[in-house]
GROMACS .gro file of C-alpha atoms in nm:
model
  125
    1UNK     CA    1   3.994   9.567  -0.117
    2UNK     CA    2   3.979   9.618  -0.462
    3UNK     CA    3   3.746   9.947  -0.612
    4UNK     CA    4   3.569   9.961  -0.955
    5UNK     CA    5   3.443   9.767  -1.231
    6UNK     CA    6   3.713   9.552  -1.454
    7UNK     CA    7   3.597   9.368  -1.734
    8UNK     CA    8   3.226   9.429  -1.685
    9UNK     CA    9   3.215   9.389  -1.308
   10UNK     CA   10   3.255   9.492  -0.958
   11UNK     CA   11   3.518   9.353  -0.784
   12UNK     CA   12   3.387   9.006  -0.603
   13UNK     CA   13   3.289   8.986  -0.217
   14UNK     CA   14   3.497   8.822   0.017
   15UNK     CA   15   3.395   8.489   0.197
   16UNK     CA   16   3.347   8.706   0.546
   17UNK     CA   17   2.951   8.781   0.553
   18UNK     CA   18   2.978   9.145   0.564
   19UNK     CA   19   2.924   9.243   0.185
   20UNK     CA   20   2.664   9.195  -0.073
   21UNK     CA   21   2.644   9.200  -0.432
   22UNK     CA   22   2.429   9.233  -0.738
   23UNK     CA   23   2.682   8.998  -0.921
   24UNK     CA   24   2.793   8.741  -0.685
   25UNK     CA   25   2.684   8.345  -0.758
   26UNK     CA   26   2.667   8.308  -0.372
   27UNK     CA   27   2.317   8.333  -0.182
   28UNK     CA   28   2.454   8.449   0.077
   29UNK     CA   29   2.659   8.783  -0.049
   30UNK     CA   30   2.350   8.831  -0.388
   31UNK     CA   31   2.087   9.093  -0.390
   32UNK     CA   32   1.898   9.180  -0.669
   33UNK     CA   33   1.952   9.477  -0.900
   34UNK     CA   34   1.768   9.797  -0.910
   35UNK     CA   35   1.590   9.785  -1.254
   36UNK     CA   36   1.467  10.117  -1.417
   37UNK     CA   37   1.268  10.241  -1.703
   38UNK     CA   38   1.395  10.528  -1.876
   39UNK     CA   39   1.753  10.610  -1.976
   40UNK     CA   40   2.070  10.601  -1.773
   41UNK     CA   41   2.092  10.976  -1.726
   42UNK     CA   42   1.762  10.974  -1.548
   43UNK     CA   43   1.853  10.688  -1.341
   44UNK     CA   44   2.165  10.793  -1.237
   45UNK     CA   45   1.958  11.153  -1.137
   46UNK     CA   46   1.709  10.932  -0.905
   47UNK     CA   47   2.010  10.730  -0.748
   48UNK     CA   48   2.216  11.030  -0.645
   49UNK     CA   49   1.893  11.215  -0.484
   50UNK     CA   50   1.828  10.890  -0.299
   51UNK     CA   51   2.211  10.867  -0.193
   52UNK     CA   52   2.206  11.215  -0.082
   53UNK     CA   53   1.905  11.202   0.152
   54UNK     CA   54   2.072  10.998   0.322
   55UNK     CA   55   2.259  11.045   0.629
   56UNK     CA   56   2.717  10.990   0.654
   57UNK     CA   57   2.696  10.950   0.286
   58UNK     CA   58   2.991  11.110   0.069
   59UNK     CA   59   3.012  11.080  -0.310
   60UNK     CA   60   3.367  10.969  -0.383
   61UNK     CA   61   3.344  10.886  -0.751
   62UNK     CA   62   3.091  10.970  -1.009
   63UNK     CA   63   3.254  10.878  -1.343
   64UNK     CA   64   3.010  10.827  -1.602
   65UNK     CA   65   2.825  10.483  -1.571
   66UNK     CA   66   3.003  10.443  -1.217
   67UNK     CA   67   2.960  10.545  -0.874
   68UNK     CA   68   3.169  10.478  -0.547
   69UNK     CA   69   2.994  10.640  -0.191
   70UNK     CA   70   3.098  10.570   0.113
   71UNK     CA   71   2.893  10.563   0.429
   72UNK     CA   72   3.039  10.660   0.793
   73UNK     CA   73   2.856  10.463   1.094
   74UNK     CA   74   2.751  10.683   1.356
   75UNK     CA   75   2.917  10.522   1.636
   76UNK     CA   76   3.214  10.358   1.605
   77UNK     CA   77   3.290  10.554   1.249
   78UNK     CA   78   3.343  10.261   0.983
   79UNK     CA   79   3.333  10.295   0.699
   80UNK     CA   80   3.186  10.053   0.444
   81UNK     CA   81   3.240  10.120   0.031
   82UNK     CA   82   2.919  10.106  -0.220
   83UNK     CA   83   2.924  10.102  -0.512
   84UNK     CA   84   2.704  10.103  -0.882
   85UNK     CA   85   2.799  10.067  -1.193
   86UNK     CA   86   2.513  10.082  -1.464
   87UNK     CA   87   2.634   9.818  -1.779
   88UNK     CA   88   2.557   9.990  -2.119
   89UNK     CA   89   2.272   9.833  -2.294
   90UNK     CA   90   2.084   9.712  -2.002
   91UNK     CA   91   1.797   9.935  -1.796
   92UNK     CA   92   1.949   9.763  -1.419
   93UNK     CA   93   2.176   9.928  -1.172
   94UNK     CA   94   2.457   9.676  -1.047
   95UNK     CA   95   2.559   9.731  -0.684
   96UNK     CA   96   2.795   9.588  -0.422
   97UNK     CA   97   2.825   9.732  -0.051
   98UNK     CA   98   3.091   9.563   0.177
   99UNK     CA   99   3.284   9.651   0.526
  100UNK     CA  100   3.644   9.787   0.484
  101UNK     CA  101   3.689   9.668   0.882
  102UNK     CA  102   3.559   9.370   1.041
  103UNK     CA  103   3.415   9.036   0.980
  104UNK     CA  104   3.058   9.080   1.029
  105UNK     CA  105   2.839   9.359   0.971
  106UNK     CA  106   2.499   9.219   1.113
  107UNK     CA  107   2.289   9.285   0.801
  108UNK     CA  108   2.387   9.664   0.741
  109UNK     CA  109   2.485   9.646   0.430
  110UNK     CA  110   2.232   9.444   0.268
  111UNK     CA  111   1.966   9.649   0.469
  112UNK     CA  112   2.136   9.943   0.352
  113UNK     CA  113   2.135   9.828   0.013
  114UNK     CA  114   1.746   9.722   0.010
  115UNK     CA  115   1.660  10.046   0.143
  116UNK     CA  116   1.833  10.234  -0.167
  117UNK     CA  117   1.620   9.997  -0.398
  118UNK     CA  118   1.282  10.121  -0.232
  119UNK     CA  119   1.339  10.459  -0.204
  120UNK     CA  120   1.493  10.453  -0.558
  121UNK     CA  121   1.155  10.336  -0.699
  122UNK     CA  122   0.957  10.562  -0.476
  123UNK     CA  123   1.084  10.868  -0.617
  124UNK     CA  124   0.892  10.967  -0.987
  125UNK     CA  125   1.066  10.918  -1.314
   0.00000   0.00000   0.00000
């Protein structure tokens, strides 16, 4: 599985049902992306407090308008990749959250993902 943003995007899910993305054409992979007032900096200051209050998170990558965390199961320890890239210009955060093992995931990472969003915008500017 491929890591990072080329040419403007994350890399695309695959056609098993356990990833979802901000940037995929397919229902069944999309989710929408966290939109925030404000500049990037601040953003980028409310996403990492989210993604650290959160538990088996580890920051892997923070390089500039990108970030790569991983998050550990509890059980079985997989491990599934998440990532955000905030595009210059535009006030959204892309993301994309997908299993590194396994076909399906039962929901976790789009639950995962939806949770970010609301306790992203429940945290003050």
């Amino acid at each position: 599985m491929k890591i990072g943003v080329t040419d403007g995007a994350l890399s695309p899910c695959p056609t098993s049902p356990n990833c979802v993305s901000t940037q995929s054409a397919d229902e069944r992979h999309r989710i929408e992306p966290i939109e925030y007032s404000g500049s990037q900096s601040e953003a980028k200051v409310k996403l990492l407090a989210v993604i650290r209050s959160m538990q088996r998170a580890a920051i892997v990558e923070d390089n500039g308008g990108y970030l790569h965390v991983t998050f550990t199961s509890a059980l079985f320890r997989f491990v599934d990749d998440v990532e955000f890239y905030f595009p210059g210009g535009r006030q959204i955060i892309q993301m994309r959250s997908a299993s590194r093992a396994g076909y399906y995931d039962f929901g976790v990472n789009r639950k995962r993902m939806e949770r970010i969003r609301s306790l992203f915008h429940l945290l003050p500017r």
